[in-house]
mmCIF file of C-alpha atoms in Angstrom:
data_model
loop_
_atom_site.group_PDB
_atom_site.id
_atom_site.type_symbol
_atom_site.label_atom_id
_atom_site.label_comp_id
_atom_site.label_asym_id
_atom_site.label_seq_id
_atom_site.Cartn_x
_atom_site.Cartn_y
_atom_site.Cartn_z
ATOM 1 C CA MET N 25 50.555 -53.497 -46.520
ATOM 2 C CA SER N 26 50.540 -49.730 -47.073
ATOM 3 C CA ALA N 27 47.547 -48.066 -47.976
ATOM 4 C CA ILE N 28 47.480 -47.126 -51.925
ATOM 5 C CA PHE N 29 46.558 -43.358 -52.437
ATOM 6 C CA ARG N 30 44.179 -43.035 -55.512
ATOM 7 C CA PRO N 31 43.928 -39.359 -56.932
ATOM 8 C CA PRO N 32 39.902 -38.605 -57.063
ATOM 9 C CA THR N 33 38.636 -38.960 -60.717
ATOM 10 C CA ASN N 34 36.895 -36.357 -62.489
ATOM 11 C CA LYS N 35 33.527 -37.812 -61.861
ATOM 12 C CA SER N 36 33.979 -37.801 -57.936
ATOM 13 C CA LEU N 37 35.072 -34.057 -57.970
ATOM 14 C CA THR N 38 32.000 -33.154 -59.778
ATOM 15 C CA ARG N 39 29.526 -34.618 -57.292
ATOM 16 C CA SER N 40 31.020 -32.909 -54.178
ATOM 17 C CA ALA N 41 31.621 -29.428 -55.827
ATOM 18 C CA HIS N 42 28.223 -28.545 -55.132
ATOM 19 C CA LEU N 43 29.172 -28.664 -51.603
ATOM 20 C CA PHE N 44 31.370 -25.711 -51.833
ATOM 21 C CA GLN N 45 29.427 -23.575 -53.876
ATOM 22 C CA LYS N 46 27.183 -20.672 -52.347
ATOM 23 C CA GLN N 47 23.823 -21.767 -51.602
ATOM 24 C CA SER N 48 20.940 -19.201 -52.470
ATOM 25 C CA LYS N 49 19.075 -17.586 -49.991
ATOM 26 C CA ARG N 50 15.572 -19.031 -49.602
ATOM 27 C CA SER N 51 12.602 -16.954 -49.110
ATOM 28 C CA ILE N 52 10.314 -17.627 -45.933
ATOM 29 C CA ASN N 53 6.922 -16.515 -45.623
ATOM 30 C CA THR N 54 6.744 -15.802 -41.805
ATOM 31 C CA ALA N 55 3.542 -14.130 -41.977
ATOM 32 C CA ALA N 56 2.025 -17.280 -43.117
ATOM 33 C CA THR N 57 3.971 -19.673 -40.810
ATOM 34 C CA TYR N 58 3.937 -17.762 -37.757
ATOM 35 C CA PRO N 59 0.251 -16.075 -38.043
ATOM 36 C CA ARG N 60 -0.545 -12.920 -35.267
ATOM 37 C CA ARG N 61 -2.750 -14.407 -32.796
ATOM 38 C CA THR N 62 -5.118 -12.591 -30.820
ATOM 39 C CA LEU N 63 -4.950 -13.661 -27.424
ATOM 40 C CA PRO N 64 -8.508 -14.446 -26.056
ATOM 41 C CA VAL N 65 -7.982 -13.153 -22.737
ATOM 42 C CA SER N 66 -5.626 -10.370 -20.899
ATOM 43 C CA PRO N 67 -2.842 -12.010 -18.702
ATOM 44 C CA PHE N 68 -3.325 -9.527 -16.207
ATOM 45 C CA ARG N 69 -7.017 -10.623 -15.493
ATOM 46 C CA PRO N 70 -8.916 -13.416 -14.523
ATOM 47 C CA ALA N 71 -9.784 -15.516 -17.672
ATOM 48 C CA HIS N 72 -13.378 -15.649 -16.410
ATOM 49 C CA SER N 73 -14.126 -11.702 -16.835
ATOM 50 C CA ALA N 74 -16.764 -10.723 -18.940
ATOM 51 C CA THR N 75 -15.131 -7.210 -19.086
ATOM 52 C CA PRO N 76 -13.989 -6.637 -23.281
ATOM 53 C CA LEU N 77 -10.218 -5.762 -23.736
ATOM 54 C CA LEU N 78 -9.950 -1.990 -25.026
ATOM 55 C CA THR N 79 -7.288 -3.224 -27.529
ATOM 56 C CA PRO N 80 -6.516 -6.475 -28.826
ATOM 57 C CA LEU N 81 -3.566 -8.071 -27.229
ATOM 58 C CA ARG N 82 -0.682 -9.527 -29.854
ATOM 59 C CA ASN N 83 1.705 -12.406 -28.648
ATOM 60 C CA VAL N 84 4.314 -10.699 -30.922
ATOM 61 C CA SER N 85 4.026 -7.312 -29.399
ATOM 62 C CA THR N 86 6.625 -7.232 -27.136
ATOM 63 C CA SER N 87 8.275 -3.660 -27.593
ATOM 64 C CA TRP N 88 8.236 -1.588 -24.450
ATOM 65 C CA ARG N 89 7.378 2.244 -24.546
ATOM 66 C CA PRO N 90 8.055 4.816 -22.039
ATOM 67 C CA GLN N 91 5.047 6.343 -20.467
ATOM 68 C CA SER N 92 4.540 10.223 -22.216
ATOM 69 C CA SER N 93 4.519 11.711 -18.676
ATOM 70 C CA VAL N 94 5.934 10.782 -15.430
ATOM 71 C CA THR N 95 4.772 12.009 -12.121
ATOM 72 C CA LYS N 96 7.886 13.083 -10.266
ATOM 73 C CA MET N 97 7.854 12.069 -6.480
ATOM 74 C CA THR N 98 7.604 14.909 -3.936
ATOM 75 C CA VAL N 99 9.788 14.614 -0.693
ATOM 76 C CA ILE N 100 8.352 12.621 2.287
ATOM 77 C CA THR N 101 8.440 14.728 5.342
ATOM 78 C CA ALA N 102 8.210 14.333 8.949
ATOM 79 C CA PHE N 103 4.455 15.658 8.958
ATOM 80 C CA ASP N 104 3.687 13.252 6.283
ATOM 81 C CA VAL N 105 4.458 10.145 8.249
ATOM 82 C CA SER N 106 3.494 11.371 11.719
ATOM 83 C CA ILE N 107 0.579 13.636 12.210
ATOM 84 C CA ASP N 108 -0.980 13.227 8.660
ATOM 85 C CA LEU N 109 -0.773 9.479 8.711
ATOM 86 C CA SER N 110 -2.357 9.920 12.102
ATOM 87 C CA LEU N 111 -5.104 11.784 10.996
ATOM 88 C CA ARG N 112 -5.916 9.813 8.336
ATOM 89 C CA GLY N 113 -5.777 6.718 10.700
ATOM 90 C CA LEU N 114 -8.327 8.435 13.039
ATOM 91 C CA ARG N 115 -10.837 9.074 9.942
ATOM 92 C CA SER N 116 -10.648 5.542 9.272
ATOM 93 C CA LEU N 117 -11.388 4.149 12.563
ATOM 94 C CA LYS N 118 -14.539 7.130 12.772
ATOM 95 C CA ALA N 119 -15.631 5.428 9.448
ATOM 96 C CA MET N 120 -15.364 1.957 10.839
ATOM 97 C CA LEU N 121 -17.257 2.767 14.155
ATOM 98 C CA THR N 122 -19.883 4.925 12.057
ATOM 99 C CA LYS N 123 -20.595 1.982 10.047
ATOM 100 C CA ALA N 124 -20.802 -0.486 13.225
ATOM 101 C CA TYR N 125 -23.082 2.538 14.764
ATOM 102 C CA ALA N 126 -25.185 2.105 11.599
ATOM 103 C CA ARG N 127 -25.998 -1.615 12.069
ATOM 104 C CA PRO N 128 -27.330 -1.807 15.817
ATOM 105 C CA ALA N 129 -27.951 -5.334 14.834
ATOM 106 C CA SER N 130 -24.298 -6.319 15.432
ATOM 107 C CA ALA N 131 -23.103 -7.301 18.821
ATOM 108 C CA THR N 132 -23.372 -4.776 21.179
ATOM 109 C CA SER N 133 -22.664 -6.320 24.653
ATOM 110 C CA ALA N 134 -20.801 -4.228 27.098
ATOM 111 C CA LYS N 135 -18.191 -6.615 27.533
ATOM 112 C CA SER N 136 -17.067 -6.560 23.821
ATOM 113 C CA HIS N 137 -17.152 -2.831 24.157
ATOM 114 C CA GLN N 138 -14.596 -2.699 27.065
ATOM 115 C CA ASP N 139 -12.096 -3.958 24.515
ATOM 116 C CA LEU N 140 -12.947 -1.596 21.644
ATOM 117 C CA ALA N 141 -12.740 1.187 23.842
ATOM 118 C CA PHE N 142 -9.568 0.680 25.148
ATOM 119 C CA GLN N 143 -8.307 0.164 21.297
ATOM 120 C CA VAL N 144 -10.164 3.568 20.765
ATOM 121 C CA GLN N 145 -8.420 5.483 23.645
ATOM 122 C CA CYS N 146 -4.938 4.290 22.554
ATOM 123 C CA CYS N 147 -5.217 5.574 19.242
ATOM 124 C CA VAL N 148 -6.706 9.000 20.136
ATOM 125 C CA ASN N 149 -3.946 8.975 22.762
ATOM 126 C CA LEU N 150 -1.173 8.056 20.549
ATOM 127 C CA ALA N 151 -2.157 10.539 17.960
ATOM 128 C CA VAL N 152 -3.065 13.594 20.295
ATOM 129 C CA GLY N 153 -0.255 12.882 22.431
ATOM 130 C CA GLY N 154 2.349 12.758 19.292
ATOM 131 C CA LEU N 155 1.102 15.678 18.269
ATOM 132 C CA GLY N 156 2.374 17.444 21.392
ATOM 133 C CA LEU N 157 5.628 15.839 21.546
ATOM 134 C CA LEU N 158 6.423 16.467 18.041
ATOM 135 C CA THR N 159 5.245 20.362 17.966
ATOM 136 C CA ARG N 160 6.708 20.940 21.343
ATOM 137 C CA THR N 161 3.412 22.304 22.536
ATOM 138 C CA GLN N 162 1.208 21.156 25.449
ATOM 139 C CA GLN N 163 -1.592 19.456 23.357
ATOM 140 C CA GLU N 164 -2.886 17.272 26.247
ATOM 141 C CA ALA N 165 -5.121 14.453 25.335
ATOM 142 C CA PRO N 166 -8.835 14.707 26.173
ATOM 143 C CA VAL N 167 -9.250 13.097 29.363
ATOM 144 C CA TRP N 168 -11.130 9.519 28.694
ATOM 145 C CA GLY N 169 -14.185 9.657 30.106
ATOM 146 C CA GLY N 170 -15.135 5.920 30.182
ATOM 147 C CA GLU N 171 -16.923 6.013 26.931
ATOM 148 C CA THR N 172 -18.503 2.734 26.379
ATOM 149 C CA THR N 173 -21.045 3.274 23.772
ATOM 150 C CA LEU N 174 -20.735 3.954 19.835
ATOM 151 C CA ALA N 175 -21.834 6.979 19.635
ATOM 152 C CA GLU N 176 -19.513 8.433 22.714
ATOM 153 C CA MET N 177 -16.660 6.651 21.080
ATOM 154 C CA ILE N 178 -17.078 8.428 17.613
ATOM 155 C CA ALA N 179 -17.550 11.854 19.397
ATOM 156 C CA ARG N 180 -13.903 11.426 21.078
ATOM 157 C CA VAL N 181 -12.528 9.949 17.713
ATOM 158 C CA ASP N 182 -14.233 13.713 16.158
ATOM 159 C CA LYS N 183 -12.333 15.757 18.891
ATOM 160 C CA ALA N 184 -9.088 14.381 18.266
ATOM 161 C CA ILE N 185 -9.284 14.892 14.210
ATOM 162 C CA GLU N 186 -10.465 18.180 14.962
ATOM 163 C CA LEU N 187 -7.131 18.906 16.994
ATOM 164 C CA LEU N 188 -4.532 17.061 14.599
ATOM 165 C CA ALA N 189 -6.205 18.775 11.641
ATOM 166 C CA ASN N 190 -5.892 22.455 13.178
ATOM 167 C CA GLY N 191 -2.897 21.701 15.303
ATOM 168 C CA ALA N 192 0.260 21.527 13.470
ATOM 169 C CA LYS N 193 1.560 22.474 9.602
ATOM 170 C CA PRO N 194 4.386 20.986 7.752
ATOM 171 C CA GLU N 195 6.788 23.489 9.074
ATOM 172 C CA ASP N 196 6.109 23.013 12.191
ATOM 173 C CA LEU N 197 7.941 19.674 12.196
ATOM 174 C CA THR N 198 11.134 21.244 10.487
ATOM 175 C CA GLY N 199 14.434 19.382 11.866
ATOM 176 C CA ILE N 200 12.369 17.404 14.431
ATOM 177 C CA GLU N 201 14.108 13.926 13.463
ATOM 178 C CA ASP N 202 17.603 15.416 14.777
ATOM 179 C CA LYS N 203 15.654 16.756 18.378
ATOM 180 C CA SER N 204 15.230 14.510 21.626
ATOM 181 C CA LEU N 205 11.446 13.568 22.677
ATOM 182 C CA GLU N 206 10.770 12.690 26.264
ATOM 183 C CA VAL N 207 7.919 9.830 25.658
ATOM 184 C CA THR N 208 5.908 8.470 28.640
ATOM 185 C CA TYR N 209 4.681 4.927 27.975
ATOM 186 C CA GLY N 210 1.087 3.724 29.163
ATOM 187 C CA ASN N 211 2.680 2.174 32.292
ATOM 188 C CA GLY N 212 4.415 5.503 33.353
ATOM 189 C CA GLN N 213 7.940 4.790 32.595
ATOM 190 C CA ILE N 214 9.489 7.688 30.738
ATOM 191 C CA ALA N 215 12.009 7.052 27.975
ATOM 192 C CA THR N 216 13.863 9.812 25.341
ATOM 193 C CA TRP N 217 13.742 9.001 21.722
ATOM 194 C CA GLY N 218 15.290 10.877 18.911
ATOM 195 C CA GLY N 219 12.645 12.359 16.804
ATOM 196 C CA ARG N 220 13.225 10.179 13.736
ATOM 197 C CA GLU N 221 13.417 7.147 16.144
ATOM 198 C CA TYR N 222 10.359 7.929 17.618
ATOM 199 C CA VAL N 223 7.948 8.436 14.592
ATOM 200 C CA LEU N 224 9.506 5.033 12.699
ATOM 201 C CA GLY N 225 10.077 3.105 15.596
ATOM 202 C CA TYR N 226 7.508 3.935 18.314
ATOM 203 C CA SER N 227 4.638 6.344 17.093
ATOM 204 C CA ILE N 228 3.811 4.644 13.540
ATOM 205 C CA PRO N 229 3.813 0.874 14.607
ATOM 206 C CA ASN N 230 2.270 1.281 17.917
ATOM 207 C CA PHE N 231 -0.888 3.496 16.703
ATOM 208 C CA MET N 232 -1.203 0.997 13.503
ATOM 209 C CA PHE N 233 -1.532 -1.591 15.911
ATOM 210 C CA HIS N 234 -4.602 -0.371 18.006
ATOM 211 C CA LEU N 235 -5.970 0.886 15.111
ATOM 212 C CA CYS N 236 -5.976 -2.420 13.347
ATOM 213 C CA MET N 237 -6.949 -4.246 16.525
ATOM 214 C CA ALA N 238 -10.164 -1.680 16.826
ATOM 215 C CA TYR N 239 -10.869 -2.988 13.486
ATOM 216 C CA SER N 240 -10.111 -6.959 13.900
ATOM 217 C CA ASN N 241 -12.742 -6.279 17.408
ATOM 218 C CA LEU N 242 -15.174 -4.745 14.821
ATOM 219 C CA GLN N 243 -15.346 -7.431 12.615
ATOM 220 C CA SER N 244 -15.273 -10.205 15.247
ATOM 221 C CA ARG N 245 -18.578 -8.761 16.786
ATOM 222 C CA GLY N 246 -20.457 -9.296 13.232
ATOM 223 C CA VAL N 247 -19.922 -5.722 11.861
ATOM 224 C CA ASP N 248 -19.343 -5.523 8.120
ATOM 225 C CA VAL N 249 -16.345 -3.781 7.960
ATOM 226 C CA GLY N 250 -13.709 -4.809 5.003
ATOM 227 C CA LYS N 251 -10.781 -4.087 3.937
ATOM 228 C CA MET N 252 -11.272 -0.651 1.754
ATOM 229 C CA ASP N 253 -13.174 0.495 4.927
ATOM 230 C CA TYR N 254 -9.862 0.358 6.540
ATOM 231 C CA LEU N 255 -8.332 1.745 3.590
ATOM 232 C CA MET N 256 -10.351 4.385 1.762
ATOM 233 C CA PRO N 257 -9.483 6.857 4.544
ATOM 234 C CA PHE N 258 -5.876 6.481 3.893
ATOM 235 C CA MET N 259 -6.323 6.772 0.148
ATOM 236 C CA ALA N 260 -8.284 10.004 -0.002
ATOM 237 C CA GLY N 261 -6.126 12.618 -2.085
ATOM 238 C CA MET N 262 -3.636 10.507 -2.749
ATOM 239 C CA ALA N 263 -5.079 7.627 -5.273
ATOM 240 C CA PRO N 264 -4.215 8.421 -8.993
ATOM 241 C CA GLY N 265 -7.474 8.931 -11.099
ATOM 242 C CA PRO N 266 -9.034 6.997 -13.703
#
């Protein structure tokens, strides 16, 4: 049996007409619905910090504004990553040795000093030897006189610092990355390095290894040296101000 079509009555049309009418916009008070709340702590500091926030943080303030002034990064030179880096490393070494010297209660056995003296000797020889290689000058590392005491090690590091501070200028290393350098290893073997490869592949990692070993040796013997004792001489003159 076929379905019978019945046309809609006026009453049914009236009931459905409102569905197609344009609805008026309702006004929503977003300020009352979503009030601005001040965060009790900064997401960038510990929750237990007692330092008050300089300005209240708002959970709806997400706009980004560029800095008013931008510091342009200067070009990093071969001098920066070789002579200057070694000089800062030697100053770091001296600072840690001086701290150990000022605390005689730390372990001071001759056996423990033998390994420390070796690390200090390696740092000095790598820094001064690198100065001679990179500047093409005959910079002979001071003959290691069998220093065993902290005072003697500090004096040796002082001599190396003086040599590096006065032995080269940035312009002396211009073009060194394209030159060949003949490097003599500790076991007497000789190898030829490119200037860039020598600085990045041998000089820096080798020097930093022995500097960190000296730090570890001092710390293992009870000397109160920490990360900032190691780091501050590197940051001197470079860290941004308050």
